[in-house]
XYZ file of C-alpha atoms in Angstrom:
187
model
C 42.379 252.861 48.135
C 40.281 255.825 48.792
C 37.681 255.790 51.313
C 34.717 257.707 51.223
C 31.585 257.302 53.381
C 28.318 258.893 53.345
C 26.643 260.064 56.684
C 24.951 256.646 57.313
C 27.366 254.225 55.030
C 24.731 252.785 52.995
C 25.360 253.899 49.599
C 29.013 253.059 48.649
C 32.080 251.953 50.740
C 35.399 252.814 48.819
C 36.740 254.033 45.608
C 40.185 252.723 44.315
C 42.211 254.862 41.767
C 44.760 253.187 39.159
C 46.699 256.682 39.652
C 46.578 260.119 40.255
C 45.011 262.578 38.137
C 48.246 264.875 37.553
C 50.783 265.757 34.757
C 50.506 263.796 31.445
C 47.662 261.576 32.753
C 45.601 264.453 33.491
C 46.085 266.210 30.063
C 45.547 262.871 28.527
C 42.195 262.054 30.083
C 41.045 265.661 29.374
C 41.700 265.145 25.612
C 40.462 261.887 25.502
C 37.224 262.990 27.147
C 36.537 266.083 25.189
C 38.222 265.637 21.957
C 37.161 262.669 19.683
C 40.815 262.676 17.864
C 42.041 261.063 21.086
C 39.360 258.293 21.087
C 42.126 255.638 20.527
C 43.001 256.026 24.321
C 40.139 254.020 25.243
C 41.892 250.846 24.410
C 44.899 252.057 26.648
C 42.387 252.960 29.614
C 40.314 249.780 29.072
C 43.833 247.939 29.386
C 44.493 250.033 32.536
C 41.268 248.964 34.139
C 42.003 245.197 33.241
C 45.457 245.417 34.669
C 44.036 246.802 38.014
C 41.628 244.032 38.196
C 44.299 241.625 37.625
C 46.478 242.957 40.188
C 43.706 243.139 42.880
C 41.807 239.780 42.575
C 41.134 239.669 46.229
C 39.225 243.174 46.002
C 37.153 241.753 43.250
C 36.383 237.898 44.610
C 32.852 239.224 45.811
C 31.978 241.690 42.984
C 29.097 240.288 40.900
C 28.822 243.151 38.169
C 31.408 245.825 36.787
C 29.473 248.665 35.166
C 30.529 252.056 33.800
C 29.172 255.459 34.946
C 27.099 256.137 31.821
C 27.262 259.062 29.682
C 24.245 259.931 27.556
C 24.023 258.580 23.928
C 24.076 261.822 22.326
C 26.988 263.230 24.362
C 29.508 265.335 22.398
C 32.130 264.263 21.239
C 31.404 260.739 22.450
C 30.422 258.422 24.964
C 33.878 258.139 26.623
C 33.075 255.887 29.543
C 31.185 253.320 27.133
C 34.398 253.300 24.867
C 36.677 252.331 28.029
C 34.279 249.574 29.053
C 33.918 248.247 25.526
C 38.006 248.337 25.492
C 38.161 246.649 28.841
C 35.688 243.929 27.564
C 37.933 243.206 24.632
C 41.092 243.255 26.553
C 39.409 240.733 29.032
C 40.174 237.722 26.646
C 39.443 234.965 29.060
C 36.114 236.574 30.308
C 37.772 236.679 33.866
C 35.642 239.640 35.373
C 32.047 240.113 35.454
C 31.851 242.969 33.199
C 28.713 244.496 32.011
C 27.727 243.899 28.298
C 29.093 247.113 26.740
C 26.673 246.701 23.932
C 23.715 246.389 26.352
C 24.662 247.812 29.431
C 22.420 247.596 32.680
C 22.945 251.387 33.541
C 22.012 254.042 30.831
C 21.935 257.724 30.967
C 18.979 258.726 29.169
C 19.924 262.472 28.498
C 22.814 264.735 28.671
C 23.091 266.922 31.860
C 25.494 269.689 32.978
C 29.261 268.887 33.141
C 30.724 269.181 36.548
C 34.320 269.722 35.699
C 35.867 273.337 36.804
C 32.620 273.882 38.770
C 32.469 274.649 42.343
C 31.549 272.169 45.247
C 27.820 273.108 45.219
C 27.635 273.185 41.356
C 29.260 269.520 41.435
C 26.609 268.510 43.881
C 23.827 269.881 41.966
C 25.217 268.254 38.520
C 25.722 264.956 40.381
C 22.072 264.994 41.342
C 21.063 265.827 37.833
C 23.291 263.038 36.463
C 21.568 260.486 38.817
C 18.160 261.695 37.716
C 18.935 260.869 34.202
C 20.015 257.316 34.946
C 17.802 254.320 34.275
C 18.189 250.487 34.592
C 18.007 248.156 31.610
C 18.498 245.078 33.753
C 18.280 243.638 37.231
C 21.082 244.519 40.061
C 19.156 243.272 42.935
C 21.340 242.070 45.654
C 24.448 242.301 43.507
C 27.836 243.760 44.660
C 28.548 246.244 41.947
C 32.108 247.992 41.031
C 31.265 251.253 39.281
C 33.910 252.479 36.848
C 34.664 256.073 36.003
C 37.510 258.372 34.622
C 38.147 260.718 37.294
C 37.448 261.131 41.137
C 37.342 264.669 42.420
C 34.808 265.100 45.279
C 33.080 262.038 45.176
C 29.638 263.801 44.543
C 28.857 261.750 41.299
C 29.875 258.487 42.736
C 27.640 259.018 45.835
C 24.516 259.801 43.754
C 24.881 257.043 41.182
C 25.868 254.729 44.220
C 22.617 255.825 45.928
C 20.571 255.304 42.767
C 21.857 251.688 42.420
C 21.126 250.968 46.134
C 17.835 252.671 46.257
C 16.319 252.170 42.777
C 18.079 248.929 41.911
C 18.438 247.453 45.240
C 22.033 246.596 44.857
C 23.747 245.096 47.799
C 26.596 247.290 47.686
C 28.563 249.714 45.317
C 32.176 250.206 45.209
C 34.311 252.121 42.778
C 37.249 252.129 40.458
C 38.670 255.253 38.619
C 41.591 255.843 36.386
C 42.660 258.671 38.510
C 41.670 260.550 41.568
C 42.576 264.140 41.960
C 45.565 264.765 44.668
C 44.294 265.453 48.103
C 44.234 269.342 48.480
C 44.285 269.871 44.800
């Protein structure tokens, strides 16, 4: 479990990672994210998310809604987080988890914004703010405890801004995070 707190601890509490963002997993996630020829990895990543949920039921018992950190509909090569969430929904054959409807998600990104990968800390903060400004809610999250899913956790800037959006604009009670991989400390 990774713990990250903002100054007044109001926006998100913690982010869990399935694995470290190193070696073969790092290169596979990069290929999946930026090369549509690797889109079949969505099913594997969706299964990894469901596997983590199944292995950590005590951490999930008070979660009301699991949402993906959205990508824009016109993202090139494709909406990778949405593909992972669709695969997770397919893998959740018993409907055990409160997964957002992948065909009609509650949280959407209205337009593409600059990428934060390989950017400096300051540029990542700016990109995260732009990402949050592009978000919109298509449903009610008032009072809900939300698990926000993403592929990689690097600095926490994007998680912070999305959690802040969900807490301030959507009035969510709490936002936690789950990522496929986190960058190792000091990397």
